[in-house]
């Protein structure tokens, strides 16, 4: 069961969320795909020709422009839906355990949630623990534990926004599925162990290349949910913001950055660091210090997952 805040009051499951849109149109993908980011070409980390991957689920590749459909591909045709979830809302119906859309928009546009200029860097391509696994692009905060007096961690903006949202919004269906990643494909099975290694070696080379270039804003132009240019403001150079999704293929609203650079002043760094010292413990549904192990059950659960066994309760 998803680790929602209050399962007894989370009545109807849903897919609405706040997060980043990483979609990008490409010639290899679906013609209806929309470009929301120009920083990273995820075609570099997928295997569209199935050189190493033997099979996937029927959705096929979710990034790199999506699935074009016949005759270019024979998975379900779908536009690029690349994204990073920061807070799952579920539904816009409070009676079902969700959160009213108007309340979300009001809280963010009033400045109660600070949205920095979002500059990110993919940190890894991994297979998750599903059998067969999802392949994911990770956007981890590096280093995980921020250090006073040192530069802010890579991808600090995601934890900063996530923790603000979780502290401000209290509703039953709230959770975040596997922060912070973008799913490339589901149920990936490789042709061989050698092919699996070659695929991840290829991905690591791309990650290394992106790392040399450093974190980037996801786009340099203000775009709406359809990818159309928005009217420019006085802060037109800062356009890498947050999106409100109805589901992964449908976006309802764009929130521009309202907490602008520079971020190395004592005042702003104090605000930022105040939200980076904790993380949400999905098992206990409470805050814990970043990097702190909850208890022996957590350690045993992690070990069991790594060897492919189900979690066991010691209680």
PDB file of C-alpha atoms in Angstrom:
ATOM      1  CA  UNK A   1       0.000   0.000   0.000  1.00  0.00           C
ATOM      2  CA  UNK A   2       1.329   3.486  -0.801  1.00  0.00           C
ATOM      3  CA  UNK A   3       2.606   5.281   2.331  1.00  0.00           C
ATOM      4  CA  UNK A   4      -0.167   7.893   2.419  1.00  0.00           C
ATOM      5  CA  UNK A   5      -0.495  10.164   5.435  1.00  0.00           C
ATOM      6  CA  UNK A   6      -3.794   8.672   6.667  1.00  0.00           C
ATOM      7  CA  UNK A   7      -4.932   5.429   4.944  1.00  0.00           C
ATOM      8  CA  UNK A   8      -8.241   5.405   6.848  1.00  0.00           C
ATOM      9  CA  UNK A   9      -9.296   8.692   5.227  1.00  0.00           C
ATOM     10  CA  UNK A  10      -7.699   8.214   1.812  1.00  0.00           C
ATOM     11  CA  UNK A  11     -10.828   6.978   0.053  1.00  0.00           C
ATOM     12  CA  UNK A  12     -10.056   7.113  -3.688  1.00  0.00           C
ATOM     13  CA  UNK A  13      -6.671   6.612  -5.320  1.00  0.00           C
ATOM     14  CA  UNK A  14      -5.598   9.129  -7.953  1.00  0.00           C
ATOM     15  CA  UNK A  15      -2.660  10.383  -9.970  1.00  0.00           C
ATOM     16  CA  UNK A  16      -2.625  14.163  -9.450  1.00  0.00           C
ATOM     17  CA  UNK A  17       0.715  15.515  -8.254  1.00  0.00           C
ATOM     18  CA  UNK A  18       3.092  18.457  -8.072  1.00  0.00           C
ATOM     19  CA  UNK A  19       6.428  17.983  -9.764  1.00  0.00           C
ATOM     20  CA  UNK A  20       8.766  18.654 -12.650  1.00  0.00           C
ATOM     21  CA  UNK A  21       7.894  18.124 -16.282  1.00  0.00           C
ATOM     22  CA  UNK A  22      10.823  16.618 -18.188  1.00  0.00           C
ATOM     23  CA  UNK A  23       8.961  15.999 -21.441  1.00  0.00           C
ATOM     24  CA  UNK A  24      10.702  16.762 -24.712  1.00  0.00           C
ATOM     25  CA  UNK A  25       9.558  16.269 -28.275  1.00  0.00           C
ATOM     26  CA  UNK A  26      11.821  14.230 -30.547  1.00  0.00           C
ATOM     27  CA  UNK A  27      11.736  12.850 -34.076  1.00  0.00           C
ATOM     28  CA  UNK A  28      11.901   9.289 -32.694  1.00  0.00           C
ATOM     29  CA  UNK A  29       8.896   9.753 -30.429  1.00  0.00           C
ATOM     30  CA  UNK A  30       5.213  10.579 -30.547  1.00  0.00           C
ATOM     31  CA  UNK A  31       4.316  13.572 -32.751  1.00  0.00           C
ATOM     32  CA  UNK A  32       2.073  15.065 -30.044  1.00  0.00           C
ATOM     33  CA  UNK A  33       4.829  15.189 -27.414  1.00  0.00           C
ATOM     34  CA  UNK A  34       5.358  18.592 -25.830  1.00  0.00           C
ATOM     35  CA  UNK A  35       8.702  20.147 -24.964  1.00  0.00           C
ATOM     36  CA  UNK A  36       8.884  21.367 -21.374  1.00  0.00           C
ATOM     37  CA  UNK A  37      12.633  21.010 -20.910  1.00  0.00           C
ATOM     38  CA  UNK A  38      15.615  21.459 -23.177  1.00  0.00           C
ATOM     39  CA  UNK A  39      18.423  20.617 -20.737  1.00  0.00           C
ATOM     40  CA  UNK A  40      18.663  16.826 -21.200  1.00  0.00           C
ATOM     41  CA  UNK A  41      17.974  14.504 -24.137  1.00  0.00           C
ATOM     42  CA  UNK A  42      16.821  11.275 -22.515  1.00  0.00           C
ATOM     43  CA  UNK A  43      17.108   9.420 -25.823  1.00  0.00           C
ATOM     44  CA  UNK A  44      20.739   9.106 -24.756  1.00  0.00           C
ATOM     45  CA  UNK A  45      19.799   6.769 -21.893  1.00  0.00           C
ATOM     46  CA  UNK A  46      17.090   4.631 -23.487  1.00  0.00           C
ATOM     47  CA  UNK A  47      17.390   1.591 -25.765  1.00  0.00           C
ATOM     48  CA  UNK A  48      14.808   2.345 -28.418  1.00  0.00           C
ATOM     49  CA  UNK A  49      16.373  -0.155 -30.845  1.00  0.00           C
ATOM     50  CA  UNK A  50      16.206  -2.934 -28.204  1.00  0.00           C
ATOM     51  CA  UNK A  51      19.894  -3.694 -28.533  1.00  0.00           C
ATOM     52  CA  UNK A  52      20.186  -4.628 -24.850  1.00  0.00           C
ATOM     53  CA  UNK A  53      16.584  -4.613 -23.564  1.00  0.00           C
ATOM     54  CA  UNK A  54      14.526  -7.599 -24.696  1.00  0.00           C
ATOM     55  CA  UNK A  55      11.063  -6.543 -23.520  1.00  0.00           C
ATOM     56  CA  UNK A  56       9.118  -3.926 -21.534  1.00  0.00           C
ATOM     57  CA  UNK A  57       5.517  -3.446 -20.486  1.00  0.00           C
ATOM     58  CA  UNK A  58       2.975  -2.261 -23.042  1.00  0.00           C
ATOM     59  CA  UNK A  59       3.700   1.448 -22.374  1.00  0.00           C
ATOM     60  CA  UNK A  60       7.211   1.117 -23.779  1.00  0.00           C
ATOM     61  CA  UNK A  61       9.535   4.109 -23.406  1.00  0.00           C
ATOM     62  CA  UNK A  62       8.004   6.910 -21.354  1.00  0.00           C
ATOM     63  CA  UNK A  63      10.749   9.469 -22.072  1.00  0.00           C
ATOM     64  CA  UNK A  64      12.750  10.641 -25.074  1.00  0.00           C
ATOM     65  CA  UNK A  65       9.604  11.713 -26.907  1.00  0.00           C
ATOM     66  CA  UNK A  66       7.465   8.744 -25.870  1.00  0.00           C
ATOM     67  CA  UNK A  67       6.206   5.942 -28.127  1.00  0.00           C
ATOM     68  CA  UNK A  68       5.303   6.881 -31.715  1.00  0.00           C
ATOM     69  CA  UNK A  69       3.221   3.791 -32.476  1.00  0.00           C
ATOM     70  CA  UNK A  70       3.155   1.819 -35.759  1.00  0.00           C
ATOM     71  CA  UNK A  71       5.088   1.578 -37.990  1.00  0.00           C
ATOM     72  CA  UNK A  72       7.937   3.056 -35.914  1.00  0.00           C
ATOM     73  CA  UNK A  73       7.077   1.055 -32.785  1.00  0.00           C
ATOM     74  CA  UNK A  74       4.518  -1.487 -31.676  1.00  0.00           C
ATOM     75  CA  UNK A  75       3.959  -0.405 -28.093  1.00  0.00           C
ATOM     76  CA  UNK A  76       0.948   1.686 -27.072  1.00  0.00           C
ATOM     77  CA  UNK A  77       1.327   5.076 -28.775  1.00  0.00           C
ATOM     78  CA  UNK A  78       1.793   7.776 -26.142  1.00  0.00           C
ATOM     79  CA  UNK A  79       3.407  11.172 -25.904  1.00  0.00           C
ATOM     80  CA  UNK A  80       6.422  11.808 -23.697  1.00  0.00           C
ATOM     81  CA  UNK A  81       5.358  11.840 -20.032  1.00  0.00           C
ATOM     82  CA  UNK A  82       8.757  12.235 -18.355  1.00  0.00           C
ATOM     83  CA  UNK A  83       8.380  13.807 -14.926  1.00  0.00           C
ATOM     84  CA  UNK A  84       9.620  13.879 -11.343  1.00  0.00           C
ATOM     85  CA  UNK A  85       6.973  13.690  -8.625  1.00  0.00           C
ATOM     86  CA  UNK A  86       7.580  15.913  -5.612  1.00  0.00           C
ATOM     87  CA  UNK A  87       4.220  15.511  -3.849  1.00  0.00           C
ATOM     88  CA  UNK A  88       1.437  13.100  -4.798  1.00  0.00           C
ATOM     89  CA  UNK A  89      -1.982  14.676  -4.281  1.00  0.00           C
ATOM     90  CA  UNK A  90      -4.122  11.840  -5.606  1.00  0.00           C
ATOM     91  CA  UNK A  91      -7.352  13.691  -6.318  1.00  0.00           C
ATOM     92  CA  UNK A  92      -8.600  17.269  -6.143  1.00  0.00           C
ATOM     93  CA  UNK A  93     -11.496  16.092  -3.938  1.00  0.00           C
ATOM     94  CA  UNK A  94     -10.943  16.578  -0.173  1.00  0.00           C
ATOM     95  CA  UNK A  95     -13.806  14.147   0.580  1.00  0.00           C
ATOM     96  CA  UNK A  96     -11.742  11.416  -1.078  1.00  0.00           C
ATOM     97  CA  UNK A  97      -8.638  12.347   0.879  1.00  0.00           C
ATOM     98  CA  UNK A  98      -7.181  14.666  -1.735  1.00  0.00           C
ATOM     99  CA  UNK A  99      -6.615  18.402  -1.874  1.00  0.00           C
ATOM    100  CA  UNK A 100      -8.689  21.057  -3.645  1.00  0.00           C
ATOM    101  CA  UNK A 101      -6.914  22.456  -6.681  1.00  0.00           C
ATOM    102  CA  UNK A 102      -7.850  25.994  -5.674  1.00  0.00           C
ATOM    103  CA  UNK A 103      -6.145  25.552  -2.296  1.00  0.00           C
ATOM    104  CA  UNK A 104      -2.932  24.365  -3.953  1.00  0.00           C
ATOM    105  CA  UNK A 105      -2.831  27.276  -6.387  1.00  0.00           C
ATOM    106  CA  UNK A 106      -3.681  29.830  -3.700  1.00  0.00           C
ATOM    107  CA  UNK A 107      -0.996  28.575  -1.308  1.00  0.00           C
ATOM    108  CA  UNK A 108       1.755  28.596  -3.920  1.00  0.00           C
ATOM    109  CA  UNK A 109       0.814  31.829  -5.662  1.00  0.00           C
ATOM    110  CA  UNK A 110       0.515  33.632  -2.312  1.00  0.00           C
ATOM    111  CA  UNK A 111       4.166  32.845  -1.599  1.00  0.00           C
ATOM    112  CA  UNK A 112       3.591  30.341   1.197  1.00  0.00           C
ATOM    113  CA  UNK A 113       5.643  27.861  -0.826  1.00  0.00           C
ATOM    114  CA  UNK A 114       8.995  29.150  -2.080  1.00  0.00           C
ATOM    115  CA  UNK A 115       9.884  27.938  -5.575  1.00  0.00           C
ATOM    116  CA  UNK A 116      13.523  28.489  -6.507  1.00  0.00           C
ATOM    117  CA  UNK A 117      14.910  28.542 -10.018  1.00  0.00           C
ATOM    118  CA  UNK A 118      15.095  24.764 -10.474  1.00  0.00           C
ATOM    119  CA  UNK A 119      18.470  23.633 -11.796  1.00  0.00           C
ATOM    120  CA  UNK A 120      18.982  19.889 -11.690  1.00  0.00           C
ATOM    121  CA  UNK A 121      21.407  17.168 -12.680  1.00  0.00           C
ATOM    122  CA  UNK A 122      20.658  13.474 -13.273  1.00  0.00           C
ATOM    123  CA  UNK A 123      22.829  11.508 -10.849  1.00  0.00           C
ATOM    124  CA  UNK A 124      22.297   7.900 -11.987  1.00  0.00           C
ATOM    125  CA  UNK A 125      20.283   5.495 -14.117  1.00  0.00           C
ATOM    126  CA  UNK A 126      19.188   2.509 -12.026  1.00  0.00           C
ATOM    127  CA  UNK A 127      16.881  -0.488 -11.948  1.00  0.00           C
ATOM    128  CA  UNK A 128      14.464  -0.366  -9.029  1.00  0.00           C
ATOM    129  CA  UNK A 129      13.548  -3.353  -6.852  1.00  0.00           C
ATOM    130  CA  UNK A 130      10.489  -4.447  -8.844  1.00  0.00           C
ATOM    131  CA  UNK A 131      10.588  -7.815 -10.626  1.00  0.00           C
ATOM    132  CA  UNK A 132      11.043  -7.123 -13.570  1.00  0.00           C
ATOM    133  CA  UNK A 133      12.312  -3.661 -12.667  1.00  0.00           C
ATOM    134  CA  UNK A 134      11.527  -0.136 -13.665  1.00  0.00           C
ATOM    135  CA  UNK A 135      14.481   1.724 -15.119  1.00  0.00           C
ATOM    136  CA  UNK A 136      14.790   5.151 -13.495  1.00  0.00           C
ATOM    137  CA  UNK A 137      16.761   8.350 -13.846  1.00  0.00           C
ATOM    138  CA  UNK A 138      17.729   9.500 -10.345  1.00  0.00           C
ATOM    139  CA  UNK A 139      17.940  13.124  -9.183  1.00  0.00           C
ATOM    140  CA  UNK A 140      19.466  12.584  -5.748  1.00  0.00           C
ATOM    141  CA  UNK A 141      20.721  15.391  -3.534  1.00  0.00           C
ATOM    142  CA  UNK A 142      24.529  15.229  -3.509  1.00  0.00           C
ATOM    143  CA  UNK A 143      25.887  15.288  -0.878  1.00  0.00           C
ATOM    144  CA  UNK A 144      22.854  13.894   0.954  1.00  0.00           C
ATOM    145  CA  UNK A 145      23.783  15.694   4.151  1.00  0.00           C
ATOM    146  CA  UNK A 146      24.330  19.436   3.519  1.00  0.00           C
ATOM    147  CA  UNK A 147      27.311  21.059   5.212  1.00  0.00           C
ATOM    148  CA  UNK A 148      27.208  24.539   6.696  1.00  0.00           C
ATOM    149  CA  UNK A 149      29.634  26.863   4.934  1.00  0.00           C
ATOM    150  CA  UNK A 150      29.910  24.621   1.853  1.00  0.00           C
ATOM    151  CA  UNK A 151      28.167  25.155  -1.533  1.00  0.00           C
ATOM    152  CA  UNK A 152      24.573  23.949  -1.643  1.00  0.00           C
ATOM    153  CA  UNK A 153      24.161  20.295  -2.688  1.00  0.00           C
ATOM    154  CA  UNK A 154      23.341  19.309  -6.269  1.00  0.00           C
ATOM    155  CA  UNK A 155      19.550  19.029  -6.711  1.00  0.00           C
ATOM    156  CA  UNK A 156      18.877  20.816  -3.401  1.00  0.00           C
ATOM    157  CA  UNK A 157      15.835  22.456  -4.971  1.00  0.00           C
ATOM    158  CA  UNK A 158      13.849  19.196  -5.036  1.00  0.00           C
ATOM    159  CA  UNK A 159      14.263  18.457  -1.325  1.00  0.00           C
ATOM    160  CA  UNK A 160      13.662  22.140  -0.530  1.00  0.00           C
ATOM    161  CA  UNK A 161      10.310  22.178  -2.353  1.00  0.00           C
ATOM    162  CA  UNK A 162       9.305  18.679  -1.190  1.00  0.00           C
ATOM    163  CA  UNK A 163       9.837  19.468   2.495  1.00  0.00           C
ATOM    164  CA  UNK A 164       7.974  22.762   2.256  1.00  0.00           C
ATOM    165  CA  UNK A 165       4.995  21.055   0.609  1.00  0.00           C
ATOM    166  CA  UNK A 166       4.940  18.243   3.168  1.00  0.00           C
ATOM    167  CA  UNK A 167       5.090  20.674   6.079  1.00  0.00           C
ATOM    168  CA  UNK A 168       2.438  23.010   4.681  1.00  0.00           C
ATOM    169  CA  UNK A 169      -0.143  20.569   3.268  1.00  0.00           C
ATOM    170  CA  UNK A 170      -1.743  18.047   5.610  1.00  0.00           C
ATOM    171  CA  UNK A 171      -4.238  15.763   3.823  1.00  0.00           C
ATOM    172  CA  UNK A 172      -4.868  11.982   3.935  1.00  0.00           C
ATOM    173  CA  UNK A 173      -3.654  10.942   0.457  1.00  0.00           C
ATOM    174  CA  UNK A 174      -0.346  12.822   0.611  1.00  0.00           C
ATOM    175  CA  UNK A 175       2.818  10.894  -0.214  1.00  0.00           C
ATOM    176  CA  UNK A 176       5.708  10.870  -2.669  1.00  0.00           C
ATOM    177  CA  UNK A 177       6.489   7.728  -4.693  1.00  0.00           C
ATOM    178  CA  UNK A 178      10.219   7.148  -4.554  1.00  0.00           C
ATOM    179  CA  UNK A 179      11.613  10.665  -4.374  1.00  0.00           C
ATOM    180  CA  UNK A 180      13.312  11.761  -6.579  1.00  0.00           C
ATOM    181  CA  UNK A 181      13.281   9.939  -9.928  1.00  0.00           C
ATOM    182  CA  UNK A 182      11.834   9.829 -13.414  1.00  0.00           C
ATOM    183  CA  UNK A 183      10.708   6.447 -14.726  1.00  0.00           C
ATOM    184  CA  UNK A 184      12.180   5.550 -18.127  1.00  0.00           C
ATOM    185  CA  UNK A 185      10.362   2.257 -18.714  1.00  0.00           C
ATOM    186  CA  UNK A 186       8.566  -0.439 -16.706  1.00  0.00           C
ATOM    187  CA  UNK A 187       9.113  -4.217 -16.561  1.00  0.00           C
ATOM    188  CA  UNK A 188      12.457  -4.081 -18.359  1.00  0.00           C
ATOM    189  CA  UNK A 189      13.996  -7.476 -19.125  1.00  0.00           C
ATOM    190  CA  UNK A 190      17.463  -7.641 -20.643  1.00  0.00           C
ATOM    191  CA  UNK A 191      18.699 -10.022 -23.332  1.00  0.00           C
ATOM    192  CA  UNK A 192      21.520 -11.204 -21.085  1.00  0.00           C
ATOM    193  CA  UNK A 193      23.543 -10.185 -18.046  1.00  0.00           C
ATOM    194  CA  UNK A 194      26.185  -8.864 -20.429  1.00  0.00           C
ATOM    195  CA  UNK A 195      23.589  -6.740 -22.219  1.00  0.00           C
ATOM    196  CA  UNK A 196      22.381  -5.402 -18.865  1.00  0.00           C
ATOM    197  CA  UNK A 197      25.940  -4.378 -17.974  1.00  0.00           C
ATOM    198  CA  UNK A 198      26.518  -2.784 -21.375  1.00  0.00           C
ATOM    199  CA  UNK A 199      23.293  -0.799 -21.099  1.00  0.00           C
ATOM    200  CA  UNK A 200      24.146   0.606 -17.664  1.00  0.00           C
ATOM    201  CA  UNK A 201      27.737   1.294 -18.753  1.00  0.00           C
ATOM    202  CA  UNK A 202      26.324   3.337 -21.637  1.00  0.00           C
ATOM    203  CA  UNK A 203      24.046   5.222 -19.249  1.00  0.00           C
ATOM    204  CA  UNK A 204      26.884   5.912 -16.828  1.00  0.00           C
ATOM    205  CA  UNK A 205      28.934   7.441 -19.629  1.00  0.00           C
ATOM    206  CA  UNK A 206      26.041   9.812 -20.354  1.00  0.00           C
ATOM    207  CA  UNK A 207      25.647  10.642 -16.640  1.00  0.00           C
ATOM    208  CA  UNK A 208      29.382  11.394 -16.494  1.00  0.00           C
ATOM    209  CA  UNK A 209      29.060  13.717 -19.484  1.00  0.00           C
ATOM    210  CA  UNK A 210      26.104  15.553 -17.947  1.00  0.00           C
ATOM    211  CA  UNK A 211      27.970  15.803 -14.640  1.00  0.00           C
ATOM    212  CA  UNK A 212      30.819  17.654 -16.316  1.00  0.00           C
ATOM    213  CA  UNK A 213      28.290  20.200 -17.585  1.00  0.00           C
ATOM    214  CA  UNK A 214      26.767  20.634 -14.121  1.00  0.00           C
ATOM    215  CA  UNK A 215      23.171  21.363 -13.024  1.00  0.00           C
ATOM    216  CA  UNK A 216      21.003  23.111 -15.590  1.00  0.00           C
ATOM    217  CA  UNK A 217      17.664  24.927 -15.618  1.00  0.00           C
ATOM    218  CA  UNK A 218      15.098  22.733 -17.310  1.00  0.00           C
ATOM    219  CA  UNK A 219      14.205  25.480 -19.735  1.00  0.00           C
ATOM    220  CA  UNK A 220      15.216  29.035 -20.536  1.00  0.00           C
ATOM    221  CA  UNK A 221      11.846  30.174 -21.890  1.00  0.00           C
ATOM    222  CA  UNK A 222       8.538  30.465 -20.014  1.00  0.00           C
ATOM    223  CA  UNK A 223       6.145  27.830 -21.396  1.00  0.00           C
ATOM    224  CA  UNK A 224       2.573  26.862 -20.547  1.00  0.00           C
ATOM    225  CA  UNK A 225       1.212  23.330 -20.187  1.00  0.00           C
ATOM    226  CA  UNK A 226       0.914  23.024 -23.989  1.00  0.00           C
ATOM    227  CA  UNK A 227       4.482  24.170 -24.560  1.00  0.00           C
ATOM    228  CA  UNK A 228       3.391  27.610 -25.776  1.00  0.00           C
ATOM    229  CA  UNK A 229       5.394  30.715 -24.794  1.00  0.00           C
ATOM    230  CA  UNK A 230       4.057  32.621 -21.808  1.00  0.00           C
ATOM    231  CA  UNK A 231       4.068  36.381 -21.473  1.00  0.00           C
ATOM    232  CA  UNK A 232       7.476  37.400 -20.163  1.00  0.00           C
ATOM    233  CA  UNK A 233       7.791  39.091 -16.766  1.00  0.00           C
ATOM    234  CA  UNK A 234      10.513  41.292 -15.335  1.00  0.00           C
ATOM    235  CA  UNK A 235      12.226  38.101 -14.119  1.00  0.00           C
ATOM    236  CA  UNK A 236      12.098  36.497 -17.558  1.00  0.00           C
ATOM    237  CA  UNK A 237      15.480  34.776 -17.178  1.00  0.00           C
ATOM    238  CA  UNK A 238      14.090  32.507 -14.443  1.00  0.00           C
ATOM    239  CA  UNK A 239      11.627  30.062 -15.991  1.00  0.00           C
ATOM    240  CA  UNK A 240      12.439  26.672 -14.499  1.00  0.00           C
ATOM    241  CA  UNK A 241       9.512  26.156 -12.141  1.00  0.00           C
ATOM    242  CA  UNK A 242       6.923  23.698 -10.822  1.00  0.00           C
ATOM    243  CA  UNK A 243       3.962  21.992 -12.532  1.00  0.00           C
ATOM    244  CA  UNK A 244       0.580  20.773 -11.267  1.00  0.00           C
ATOM    245  CA  UNK A 245      -0.360  17.503 -12.995  1.00  0.00           C
ATOM    246  CA  UNK A 246      -3.786  15.875 -13.223  1.00  0.00           C
ATOM    247  CA  UNK A 247      -1.881  12.755 -14.286  1.00  0.00           C
ATOM    248  CA  UNK A 248       1.445  12.144 -15.979  1.00  0.00           C
ATOM    249  CA  UNK A 249       0.110  13.067 -19.432  1.00  0.00           C
ATOM    250  CA  UNK A 250      -2.025  16.072 -18.459  1.00  0.00           C
ATOM    251  CA  UNK A 251      -0.783  19.269 -16.831  1.00  0.00           C
ATOM    252  CA  UNK A 252      -3.147  21.829 -15.338  1.00  0.00           C
ATOM    253  CA  UNK A 253      -0.967  24.676 -14.087  1.00  0.00           C
ATOM    254  CA  UNK A 254       2.549  26.132 -14.137  1.00  0.00           C
ATOM    255  CA  UNK A 255       4.147  27.921 -11.183  1.00  0.00           C
ATOM    256  CA  UNK A 256       7.049  30.215 -12.007  1.00  0.00           C
ATOM    257  CA  UNK A 257       9.954  30.595  -9.576  1.00  0.00           C
ATOM    258  CA  UNK A 258       9.171  33.076  -6.797  1.00  0.00           C
ATOM    259  CA  UNK A 259      12.365  32.608  -4.750  1.00  0.00           C
ATOM    260  CA  UNK A 260      15.057  33.893  -7.076  1.00  0.00           C
ATOM    261  CA  UNK A 261      18.868  33.706  -7.198  1.00  0.00           C
ATOM    262  CA  UNK A 262      21.390  34.342  -5.857  1.00  0.00           C
ATOM    263  CA  UNK A 263      21.229  31.635  -3.184  1.00  0.00           C
ATOM    264  CA  UNK A 264      24.589  32.220  -1.500  1.00  0.00           C
ATOM    265  CA  UNK A 265      23.545  35.209   0.618  1.00  0.00           C
ATOM    266  CA  UNK A 266      23.401  34.499   4.373  1.00  0.00           C
ATOM    267  CA  UNK A 267      19.658  35.250   4.496  1.00  0.00           C
ATOM    268  CA  UNK A 268      18.661  32.936   1.653  1.00  0.00           C
ATOM    269  CA  UNK A 269      21.060  30.185   2.594  1.00  0.00           C
ATOM    270  CA  UNK A 270      19.604  30.140   6.123  1.00  0.00           C
ATOM    271  CA  UNK A 271      16.114  29.658   4.684  1.00  0.00           C
ATOM    272  CA  UNK A 272      17.285  26.901   2.335  1.00  0.00           C
ATOM    273  CA  UNK A 273      19.296  25.010   4.948  1.00  0.00           C
ATOM    274  CA  UNK A 274      16.347  25.041   7.339  1.00  0.00           C
ATOM    275  CA  UNK A 275      14.454  22.785   4.900  1.00  0.00           C
ATOM    276  CA  UNK A 276      17.347  20.458   3.984  1.00  0.00           C
ATOM    277  CA  UNK A 277      18.148  18.994   7.386  1.00  0.00           C
ATOM    278  CA  UNK A 278      15.147  16.602   7.504  1.00  0.00           C
ATOM    279  CA  UNK A 279      13.484  13.989   5.345  1.00  0.00           C
ATOM    280  CA  UNK A 280      10.075  12.343   5.555  1.00  0.00           C
ATOM    281  CA  UNK A 281      10.148   8.804   6.960  1.00  0.00           C
ATOM    282  CA  UNK A 282       7.599   6.891   4.860  1.00  0.00           C
ATOM    283  CA  UNK A 283       7.502   3.949   7.270  1.00  0.00           C
ATOM    284  CA  UNK A 284       6.770   5.950  10.411  1.00  0.00           C
ATOM    285  CA  UNK A 285       5.042   8.865   8.711  1.00  0.00           C
ATOM    286  CA  UNK A 286       7.152  11.376  10.587  1.00  0.00           C
ATOM    287  CA  UNK A 287      10.169  13.604  10.072  1.00  0.00           C
ATOM    288  CA  UNK A 288      13.680  12.345  10.722  1.00  0.00           C
ATOM    289  CA  UNK A 289      17.132  13.835  10.490  1.00  0.00           C
ATOM    290  CA  UNK A 290      18.711  13.411   7.038  1.00  0.00           C
ATOM    291  CA  UNK A 291      20.972  10.372   6.934  1.00  0.00           C
ATOM    292  CA  UNK A 292      19.679   8.940  10.206  1.00  0.00           C
ATOM    293  CA  UNK A 293      18.620   5.279  10.252  1.00  0.00           C
ATOM    294  CA  UNK A 294      15.192   4.841  11.825  1.00  0.00           C
ATOM    295  CA  UNK A 295      15.821   1.582  13.760  1.00  0.00           C
ATOM    296  CA  UNK A 296      16.891  -2.033  13.311  1.00  0.00           C
ATOM    297  CA  UNK A 297      13.673  -2.867  11.400  1.00  0.00           C
ATOM    298  CA  UNK A 298      14.678  -0.386   8.702  1.00  0.00           C
ATOM    299  CA  UNK A 299      18.116  -1.943   8.332  1.00  0.00           C
ATOM    300  CA  UNK A 300      16.671  -5.459   8.074  1.00  0.00           C
ATOM    301  CA  UNK A 301      14.040  -4.315   5.547  1.00  0.00           C
ATOM    302  CA  UNK A 302      16.746  -2.766   3.372  1.00  0.00           C
ATOM    303  CA  UNK A 303      18.840  -5.944   3.461  1.00  0.00           C
ATOM    304  CA  UNK A 304      15.842  -8.128   2.595  1.00  0.00           C
ATOM    305  CA  UNK A 305      14.935  -5.911  -0.349  1.00  0.00           C
ATOM    306  CA  UNK A 306      18.495  -6.071  -1.702  1.00  0.00           C
ATOM    307  CA  UNK A 307      18.393  -9.882  -1.744  1.00  0.00           C
ATOM    308  CA  UNK A 308      14.916  -9.935  -3.261  1.00  0.00           C
ATOM    309  CA  UNK A 309      12.932 -11.050  -0.216  1.00  0.00           C
ATOM    310  CA  UNK A 310       9.724  -9.572   1.111  1.00  0.00           C
ATOM    311  CA  UNK A 311       9.822  -7.403   4.189  1.00  0.00           C
ATOM    312  CA  UNK A 312       9.410  -9.300   7.456  1.00  0.00           C
ATOM    313  CA  UNK A 313       7.957  -7.913  10.629  1.00  0.00           C
ATOM    314  CA  UNK A 314       9.792  -8.471  13.892  1.00  0.00           C
ATOM    315  CA  UNK A 315       6.765  -7.514  15.908  1.00  0.00           C
TER     316      UNK A 315
END
